[in-house]
Coordinates of C-alpha atoms in Angstrom, one line a residue:
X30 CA -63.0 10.7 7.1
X31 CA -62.1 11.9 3.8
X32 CA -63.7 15.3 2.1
X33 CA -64.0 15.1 -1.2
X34 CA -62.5 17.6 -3.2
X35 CA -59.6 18.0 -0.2
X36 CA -56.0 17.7 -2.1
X37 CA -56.1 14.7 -0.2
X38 CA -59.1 13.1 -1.6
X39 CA -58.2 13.9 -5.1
X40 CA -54.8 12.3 -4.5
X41 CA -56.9 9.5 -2.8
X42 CA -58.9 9.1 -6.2
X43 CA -56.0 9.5 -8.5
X44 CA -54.0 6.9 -7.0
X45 CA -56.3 4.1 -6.2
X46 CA -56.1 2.7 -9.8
X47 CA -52.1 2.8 -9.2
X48 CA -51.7 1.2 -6.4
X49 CA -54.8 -1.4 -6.8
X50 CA -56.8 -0.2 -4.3
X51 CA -57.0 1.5 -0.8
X52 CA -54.0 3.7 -0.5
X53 CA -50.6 1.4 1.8
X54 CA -50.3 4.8 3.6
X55 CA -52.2 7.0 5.8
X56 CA -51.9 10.7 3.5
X57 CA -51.3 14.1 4.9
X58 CA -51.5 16.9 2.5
X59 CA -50.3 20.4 2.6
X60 CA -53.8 21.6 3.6
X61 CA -54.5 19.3 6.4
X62 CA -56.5 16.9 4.7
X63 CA -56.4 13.7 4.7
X64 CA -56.9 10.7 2.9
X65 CA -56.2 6.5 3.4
X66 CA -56.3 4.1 6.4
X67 CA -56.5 5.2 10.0
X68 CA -54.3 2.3 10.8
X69 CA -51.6 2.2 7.8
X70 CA -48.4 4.5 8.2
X71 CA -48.5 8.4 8.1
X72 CA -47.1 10.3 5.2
X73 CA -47.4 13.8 5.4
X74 CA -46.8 16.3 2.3
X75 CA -45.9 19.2 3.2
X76 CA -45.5 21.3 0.0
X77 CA -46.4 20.6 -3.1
X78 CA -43.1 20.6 -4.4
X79 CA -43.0 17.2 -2.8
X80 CA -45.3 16.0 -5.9
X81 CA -43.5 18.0 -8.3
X82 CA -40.2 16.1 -7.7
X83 CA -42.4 13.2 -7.7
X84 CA -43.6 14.1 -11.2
X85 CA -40.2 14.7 -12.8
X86 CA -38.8 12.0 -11.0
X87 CA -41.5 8.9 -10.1
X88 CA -40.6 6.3 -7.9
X89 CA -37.5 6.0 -5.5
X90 CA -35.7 9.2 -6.7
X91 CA -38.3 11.6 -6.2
X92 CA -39.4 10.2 -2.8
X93 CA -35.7 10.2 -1.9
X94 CA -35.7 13.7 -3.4
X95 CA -38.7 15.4 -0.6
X96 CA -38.0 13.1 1.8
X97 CA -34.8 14.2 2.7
X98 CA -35.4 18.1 2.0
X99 CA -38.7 17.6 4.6
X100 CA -41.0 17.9 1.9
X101 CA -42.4 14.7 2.4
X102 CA -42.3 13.3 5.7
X103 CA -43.3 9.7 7.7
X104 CA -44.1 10.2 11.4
X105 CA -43.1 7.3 13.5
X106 CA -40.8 4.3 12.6
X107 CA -39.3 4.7 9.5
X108 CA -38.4 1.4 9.3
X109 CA -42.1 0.2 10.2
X110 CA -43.3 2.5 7.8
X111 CA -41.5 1.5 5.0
X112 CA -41.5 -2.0 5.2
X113 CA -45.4 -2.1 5.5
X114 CA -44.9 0.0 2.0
X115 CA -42.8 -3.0 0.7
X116 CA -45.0 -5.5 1.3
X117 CA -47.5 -4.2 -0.1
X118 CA -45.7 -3.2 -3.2
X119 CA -44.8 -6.5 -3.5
X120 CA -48.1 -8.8 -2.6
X121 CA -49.8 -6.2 -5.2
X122 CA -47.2 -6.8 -7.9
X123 CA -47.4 -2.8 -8.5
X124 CA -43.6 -2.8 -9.5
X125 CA -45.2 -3.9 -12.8
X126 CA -48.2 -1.6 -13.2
X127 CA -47.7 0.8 -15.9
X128 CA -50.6 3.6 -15.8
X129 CA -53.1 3.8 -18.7
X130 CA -52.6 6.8 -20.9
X131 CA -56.1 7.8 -19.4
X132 CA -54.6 7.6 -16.0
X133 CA -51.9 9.6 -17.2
X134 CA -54.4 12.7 -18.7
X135 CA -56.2 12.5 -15.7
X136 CA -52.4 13.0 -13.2
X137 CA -51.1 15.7 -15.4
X138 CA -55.0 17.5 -14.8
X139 CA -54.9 17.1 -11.4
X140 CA -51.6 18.2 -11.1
X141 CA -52.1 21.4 -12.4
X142 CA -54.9 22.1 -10.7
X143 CA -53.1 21.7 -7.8
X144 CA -50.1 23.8 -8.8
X145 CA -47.7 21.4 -8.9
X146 CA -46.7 21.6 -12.7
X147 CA -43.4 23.7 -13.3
X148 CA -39.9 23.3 -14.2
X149 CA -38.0 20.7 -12.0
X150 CA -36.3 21.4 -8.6
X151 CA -32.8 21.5 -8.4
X152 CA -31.7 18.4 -6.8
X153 CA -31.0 18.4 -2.7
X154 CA -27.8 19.9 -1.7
X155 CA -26.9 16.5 -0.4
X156 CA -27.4 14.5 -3.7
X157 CA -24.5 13.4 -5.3
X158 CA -22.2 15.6 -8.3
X159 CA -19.9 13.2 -10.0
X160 CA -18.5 14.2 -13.8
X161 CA -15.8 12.8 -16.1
X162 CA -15.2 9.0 -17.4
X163 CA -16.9 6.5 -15.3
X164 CA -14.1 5.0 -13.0
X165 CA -10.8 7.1 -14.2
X166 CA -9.3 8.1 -11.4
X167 CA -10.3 11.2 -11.0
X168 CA -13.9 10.1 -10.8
X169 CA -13.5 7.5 -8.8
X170 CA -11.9 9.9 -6.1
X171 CA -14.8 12.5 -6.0
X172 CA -17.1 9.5 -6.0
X173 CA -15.3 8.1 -2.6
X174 CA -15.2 11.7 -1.4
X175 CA -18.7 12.3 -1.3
X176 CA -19.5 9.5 1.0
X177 CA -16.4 8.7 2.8
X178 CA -15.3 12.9 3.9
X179 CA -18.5 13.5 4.9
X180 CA -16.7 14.0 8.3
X181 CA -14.7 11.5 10.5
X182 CA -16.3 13.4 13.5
X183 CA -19.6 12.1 12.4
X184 CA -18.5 8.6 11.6
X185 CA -17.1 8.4 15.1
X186 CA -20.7 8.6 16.0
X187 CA -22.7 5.9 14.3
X188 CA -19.6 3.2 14.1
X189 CA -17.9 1.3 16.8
X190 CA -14.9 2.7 18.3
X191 CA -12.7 0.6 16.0
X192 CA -14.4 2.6 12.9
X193 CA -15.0 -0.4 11.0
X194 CA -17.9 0.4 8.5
X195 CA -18.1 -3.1 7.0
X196 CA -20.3 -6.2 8.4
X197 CA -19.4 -7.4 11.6
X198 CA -19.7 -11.0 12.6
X199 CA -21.6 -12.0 15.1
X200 CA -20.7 -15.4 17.3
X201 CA -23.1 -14.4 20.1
X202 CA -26.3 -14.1 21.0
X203 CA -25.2 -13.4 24.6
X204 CA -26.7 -10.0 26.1
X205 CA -23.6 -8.5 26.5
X206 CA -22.4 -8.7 23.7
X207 CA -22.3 -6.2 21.0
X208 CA -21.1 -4.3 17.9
X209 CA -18.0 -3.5 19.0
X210 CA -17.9 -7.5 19.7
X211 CA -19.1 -8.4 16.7
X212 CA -16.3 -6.1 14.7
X213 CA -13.4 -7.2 16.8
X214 CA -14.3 -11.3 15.9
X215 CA -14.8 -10.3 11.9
X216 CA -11.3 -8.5 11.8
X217 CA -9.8 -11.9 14.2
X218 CA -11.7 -13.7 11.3
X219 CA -10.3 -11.6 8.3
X220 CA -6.4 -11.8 9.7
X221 CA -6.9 -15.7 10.5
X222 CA -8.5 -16.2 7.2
X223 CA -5.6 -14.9 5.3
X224 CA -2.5 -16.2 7.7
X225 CA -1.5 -13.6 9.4
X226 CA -1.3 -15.8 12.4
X227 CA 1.2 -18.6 11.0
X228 CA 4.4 -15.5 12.1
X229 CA 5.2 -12.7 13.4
X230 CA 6.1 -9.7 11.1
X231 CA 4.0 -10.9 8.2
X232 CA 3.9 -8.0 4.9
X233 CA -0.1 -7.2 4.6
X234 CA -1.7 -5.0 2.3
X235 CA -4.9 -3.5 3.1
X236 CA -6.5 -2.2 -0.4
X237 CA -9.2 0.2 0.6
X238 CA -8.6 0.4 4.0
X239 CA -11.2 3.4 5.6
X240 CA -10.7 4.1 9.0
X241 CA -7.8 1.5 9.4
X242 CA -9.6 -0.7 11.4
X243 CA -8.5 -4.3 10.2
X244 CA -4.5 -2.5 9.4
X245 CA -4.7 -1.4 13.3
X246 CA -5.6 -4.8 13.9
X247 CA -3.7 -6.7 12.2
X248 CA -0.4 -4.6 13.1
X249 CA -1.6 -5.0 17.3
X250 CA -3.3 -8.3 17.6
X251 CA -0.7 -10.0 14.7
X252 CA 2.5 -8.2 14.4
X253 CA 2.0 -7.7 11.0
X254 CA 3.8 -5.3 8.3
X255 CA 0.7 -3.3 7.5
X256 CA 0.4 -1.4 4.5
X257 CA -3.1 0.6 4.2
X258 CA -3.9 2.2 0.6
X259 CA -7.4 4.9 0.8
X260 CA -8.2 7.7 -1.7
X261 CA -10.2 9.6 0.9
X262 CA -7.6 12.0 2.7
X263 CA -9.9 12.7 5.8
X264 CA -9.4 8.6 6.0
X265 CA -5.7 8.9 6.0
X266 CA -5.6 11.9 8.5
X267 CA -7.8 10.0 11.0
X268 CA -6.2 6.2 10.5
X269 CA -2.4 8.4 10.6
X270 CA -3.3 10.2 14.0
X271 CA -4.6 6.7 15.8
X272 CA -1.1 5.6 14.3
X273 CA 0.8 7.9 16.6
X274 CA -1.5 7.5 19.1
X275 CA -0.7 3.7 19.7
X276 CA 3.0 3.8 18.8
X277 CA 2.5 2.0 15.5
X278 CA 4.4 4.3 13.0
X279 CA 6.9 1.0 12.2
X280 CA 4.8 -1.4 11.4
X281 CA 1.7 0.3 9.9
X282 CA 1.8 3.1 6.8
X283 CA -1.3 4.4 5.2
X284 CA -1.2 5.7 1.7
X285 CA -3.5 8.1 -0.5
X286 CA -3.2 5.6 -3.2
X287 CA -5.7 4.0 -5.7
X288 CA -5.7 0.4 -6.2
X289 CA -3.9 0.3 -9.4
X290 CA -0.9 2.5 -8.3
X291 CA 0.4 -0.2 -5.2
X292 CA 3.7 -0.2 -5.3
X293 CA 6.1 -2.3 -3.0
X294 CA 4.4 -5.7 -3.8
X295 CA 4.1 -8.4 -3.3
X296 CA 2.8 -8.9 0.0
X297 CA 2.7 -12.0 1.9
X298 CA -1.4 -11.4 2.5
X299 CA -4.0 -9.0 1.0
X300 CA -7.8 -8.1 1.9
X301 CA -10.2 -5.4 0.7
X302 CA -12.9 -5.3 2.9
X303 CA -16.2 -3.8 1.3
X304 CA -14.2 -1.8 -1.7
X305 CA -14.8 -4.3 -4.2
X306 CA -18.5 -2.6 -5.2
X307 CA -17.0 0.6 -5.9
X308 CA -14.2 0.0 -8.6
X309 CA -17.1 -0.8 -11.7
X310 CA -18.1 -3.7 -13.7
X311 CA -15.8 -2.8 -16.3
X312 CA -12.9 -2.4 -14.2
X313 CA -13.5 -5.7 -11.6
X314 CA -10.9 -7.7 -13.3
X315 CA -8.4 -4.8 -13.2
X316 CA -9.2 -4.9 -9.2
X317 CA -8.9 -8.3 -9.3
X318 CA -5.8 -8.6 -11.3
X319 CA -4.1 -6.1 -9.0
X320 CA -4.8 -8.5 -6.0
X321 CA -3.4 -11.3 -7.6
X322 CA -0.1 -9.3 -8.4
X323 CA 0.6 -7.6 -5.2
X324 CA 0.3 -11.5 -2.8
X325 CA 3.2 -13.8 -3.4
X326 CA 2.6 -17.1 -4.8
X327 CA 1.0 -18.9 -2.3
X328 CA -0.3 -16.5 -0.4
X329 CA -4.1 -15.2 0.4
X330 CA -6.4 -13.0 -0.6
X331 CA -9.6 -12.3 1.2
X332 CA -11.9 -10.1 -0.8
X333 CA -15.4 -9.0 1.5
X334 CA -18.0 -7.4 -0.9
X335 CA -22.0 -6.8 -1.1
X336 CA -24.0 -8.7 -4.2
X337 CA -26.9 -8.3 -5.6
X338 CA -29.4 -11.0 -8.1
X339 CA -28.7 -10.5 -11.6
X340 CA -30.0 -7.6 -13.2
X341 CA -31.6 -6.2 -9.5
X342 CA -30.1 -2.9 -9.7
X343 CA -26.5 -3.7 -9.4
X344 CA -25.8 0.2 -8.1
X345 CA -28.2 -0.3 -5.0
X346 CA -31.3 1.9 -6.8
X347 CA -31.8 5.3 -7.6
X348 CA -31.6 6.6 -3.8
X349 CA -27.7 4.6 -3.1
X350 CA -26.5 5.7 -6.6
X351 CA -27.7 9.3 -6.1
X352 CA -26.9 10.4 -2.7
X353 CA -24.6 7.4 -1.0
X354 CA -22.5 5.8 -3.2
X355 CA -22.1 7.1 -7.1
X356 CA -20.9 4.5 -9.8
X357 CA -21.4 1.7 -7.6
X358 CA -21.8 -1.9 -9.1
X359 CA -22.6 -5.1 -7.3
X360 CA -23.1 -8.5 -8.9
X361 CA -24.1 -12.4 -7.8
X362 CA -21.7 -13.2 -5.4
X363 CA -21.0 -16.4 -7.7
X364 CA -20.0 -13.9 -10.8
X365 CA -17.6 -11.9 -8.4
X366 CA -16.0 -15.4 -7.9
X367 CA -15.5 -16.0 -11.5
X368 CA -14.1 -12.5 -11.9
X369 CA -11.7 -13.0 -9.1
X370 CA -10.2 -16.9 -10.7
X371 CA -9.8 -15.2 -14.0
X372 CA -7.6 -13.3 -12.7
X373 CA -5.0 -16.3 -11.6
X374 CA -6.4 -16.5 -8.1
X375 CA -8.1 -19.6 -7.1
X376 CA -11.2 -19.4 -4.5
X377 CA -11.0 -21.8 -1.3
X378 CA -14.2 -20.6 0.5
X379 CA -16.9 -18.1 0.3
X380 CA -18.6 -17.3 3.5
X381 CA -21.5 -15.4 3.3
X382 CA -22.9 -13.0 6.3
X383 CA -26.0 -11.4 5.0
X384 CA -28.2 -12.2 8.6
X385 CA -25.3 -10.6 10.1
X386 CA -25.2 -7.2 8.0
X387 CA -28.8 -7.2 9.8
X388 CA -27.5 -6.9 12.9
X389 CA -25.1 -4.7 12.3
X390 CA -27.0 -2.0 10.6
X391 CA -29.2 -2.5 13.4
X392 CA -26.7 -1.3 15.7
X393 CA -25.7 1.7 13.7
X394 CA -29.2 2.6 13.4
X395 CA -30.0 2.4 17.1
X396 CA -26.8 4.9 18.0
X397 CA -27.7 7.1 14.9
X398 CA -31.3 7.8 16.1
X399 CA -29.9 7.6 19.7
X400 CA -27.8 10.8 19.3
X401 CA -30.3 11.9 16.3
X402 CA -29.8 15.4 18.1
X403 CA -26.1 15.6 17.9
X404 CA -26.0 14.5 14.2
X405 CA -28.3 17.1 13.0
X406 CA -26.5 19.5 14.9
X407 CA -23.2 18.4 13.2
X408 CA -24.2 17.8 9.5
X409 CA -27.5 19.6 9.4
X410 CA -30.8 18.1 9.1
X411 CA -30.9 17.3 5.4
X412 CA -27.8 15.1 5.6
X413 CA -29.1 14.0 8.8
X414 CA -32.0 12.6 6.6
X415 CA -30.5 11.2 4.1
X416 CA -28.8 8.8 6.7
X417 CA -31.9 7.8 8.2
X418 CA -32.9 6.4 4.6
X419 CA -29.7 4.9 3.9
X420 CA -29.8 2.9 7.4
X421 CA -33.4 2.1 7.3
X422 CA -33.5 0.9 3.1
X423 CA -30.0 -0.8 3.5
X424 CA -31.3 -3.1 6.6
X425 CA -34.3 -4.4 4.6
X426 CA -32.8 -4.7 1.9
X427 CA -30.0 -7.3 3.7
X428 CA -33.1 -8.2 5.7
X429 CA -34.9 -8.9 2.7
X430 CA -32.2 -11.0 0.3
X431 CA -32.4 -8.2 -1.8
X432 CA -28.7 -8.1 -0.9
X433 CA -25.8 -10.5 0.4
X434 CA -22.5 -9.7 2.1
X435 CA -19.8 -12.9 1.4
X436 CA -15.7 -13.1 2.2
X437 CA -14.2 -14.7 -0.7
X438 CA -11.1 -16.4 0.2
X439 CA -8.7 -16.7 -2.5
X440 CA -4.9 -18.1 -3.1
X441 CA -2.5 -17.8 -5.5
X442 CA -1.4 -20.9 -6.1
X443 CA 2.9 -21.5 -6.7
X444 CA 4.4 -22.7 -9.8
X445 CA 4.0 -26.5 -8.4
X446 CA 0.3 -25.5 -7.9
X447 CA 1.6 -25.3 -3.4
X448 CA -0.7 -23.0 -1.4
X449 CA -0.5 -22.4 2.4
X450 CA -4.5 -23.1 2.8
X451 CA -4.5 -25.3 5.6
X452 CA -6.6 -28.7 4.9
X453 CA -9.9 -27.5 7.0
X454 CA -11.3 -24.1 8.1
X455 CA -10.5 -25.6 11.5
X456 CA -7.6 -23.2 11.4
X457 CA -9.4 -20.2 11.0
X458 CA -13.2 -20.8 11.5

């Protein structure tokens, strides 16, 4: 039952007109009353700053914002919770609802009354601080560093034991099989796709190459040449330590390098597996271009990257471009592929794998919230939170065609116009 004149209540009333009706959520305020459907998801406020970042920052930012500093809190399944949220944002069209300048009076009244009015919070220790030119260099790097040095230690927790943090795929539905399955068949996939099979000792460049799971691969499993390029140090320590570990110091080499400074080129086959998204709109064809120069004529290029529809926020919404992945860009998958030709490479296939980035974040969900304990423990709760979101919203959003996940398979075609594409994908399907 709801009291009137409870915070709750008044929240109740405010927001009805909003969101079209009976609140989606079951509401908790700082007071203990509460307010919505006994049956619909529970939110509980806890403070009231949780409204004030709400006011300075409406929508996904400022939920983002108290969620993860506990402010705001869902009990339960996350993921049931904010899918039911989805839906009915969507059936109710309320992306579109603009409130009424009387609606408007009447939230800034109520806010006050409530003490919520005041300056804005500072932003969670765990959001994102990235300065200079968008994409120089120097960006770029502190960019990568936010998300990718969070700690190898707590990436060794959520991935596989290959430490590939890219879309596995999945050719099983067989209940033994699994993640580290599904990993181990996309990086057999990725080294087929580009040749790596056809001898031994072939030159491969690796162009954003994280935790060196496909270099390791491809050095072990297809006595390849294997050159790795990261601009995340912790990367490079972890990839150069597994190096030694497995006796591969002559045939792989890792390199703090950024994808415009390769030297040694051309290769005989190059992939970048899930890097793509982070070099910009403005710079994609300089990406692209550098892919093109560092394969030899007739060789492959495999490029795996995220898209998004046109004009559907292409950084992945306020939450990704805020506290996971700064200055990120994503595109239609068939715009990427037009980007990627002007550059002198010609596209042979594009594969897409969105149904299987849904299992695969899956996974990573169920270890995360398996050994929920142990991450807080290790990166504090707060960080801890922030990955909870980041699973949960990435999932749907795969889930939902929000977002795709393609391999783009590309050759650079000789003089004569000679590749070494064989005639069917028999060869590497």
């Amino acid at each position: 039952m709801t009291t009137t004149g409870t915070v709750a209540a008044r929240l109740e009333t405010l927001l009805r007109p909003v969101v079209g009706g009976e609140l989606p959520v079951r509401l908790t305020a700082w007071d203990g009353s509460t307010a919505g459907p006994v049956d619909a998801p529970a939110v509980t406020l806890r403070s009231p700053d949780a409204l004030r970042r709400l006011l300075w920052s409406p929508g996904e930012l400022g939920a983002a914002q108290a969620y993860v500093t506990g402010e705001l809190d869902v009990e339960g399944d996350l993921n049931a919770a904010l899918t039911h949220v989805w839906e009915v944002v969507r059936t109710r069209h309320l992306s579109a609802v603009r409130p009424t300048p009387r609606a408007l009076v009447d939230l800034v009244r109520t806010a006050s009354s409530l003490g919520v009015i005041g300056r804005p919070l500072p932003p969670p220790a765990s959001q994102a601080v990235v300065t200079g030119r968008l994409h120089s260099l120097m960006r770029d790097r502190a960019a990568i560093s936010h998300h990718y040095d969070l700690s190898n230690d707590f990436y060794e927790f959520v991935l596989d034991p290959q430490m590939a943090y890219s879309s596995g795929y999945w050719t099983s539905d067989a209940p033994d099989y699994g993640l580290v399955d599904a990993q181990r068949d996309k990086l057999d996939l990725v080294c087929r796709k580009i040749g790596l099979d056809a001898r031994p000792g072939m030159r491969f460049l690796d162009v954003g190459c994280g935790w060196g799971s496909l270099s390791l691969h491809a050095a072990e499993h297809f006595d390849a040449q294997v050159v790795g390029v990261t601009i995340s140090r912790e990367q490079k320590a972890f990839v150069d330590k597994r190096i030694a570990d497995r006796g591969l110091a002559d045939r792989v080499e890792i390199r703090i390098q950024d994808y415009r400074e390769v030297q040694g080129g051309p290769f005989d086959a190059v992939a970048s597996i899930e890097m793509g998204e982070h070099v910009g709109e403005k710079n994609y064809p300089v990406y692209a271009r550098a892919l093109f120069e560092n394969v030899v004529p007739g060789g492959r290029v495999l490029v795996q990257q995220m898209s998004r529809r046109a004009g559907d926020n292409p950084g992945g919404g306020a939450f990704i471009e805020s506290f996971i992945a700064p200055d990120m860009f994503m595109r239609p998958v068939g715009a990427t592929v037009a980007m990627i030709e002007e550059s002198g490479l010609e596209v042979r296939d594009v594969h897409a794998l969105r149904e299987h980035y849904v299992r695969t974040v899956d996974a990573w969900y169920e270890t995360f919230e398996s050994r929920w304990d142990e991450v807080v423990a290790m990166v504090g709760e707060e960080v801890a939170r922030v990955w909870r979101l980041y699973l949960v919203g990435g999932g749907m959003a795969f889930r939902d065609g929000r977002m795709g996940v393609d391999q783009i398979l590309a050759t650079r075609p000789d003089e004569h116009g000679h590749t070494t594409m064989p005639p069917t994908r028999a060869s590497y399907a």
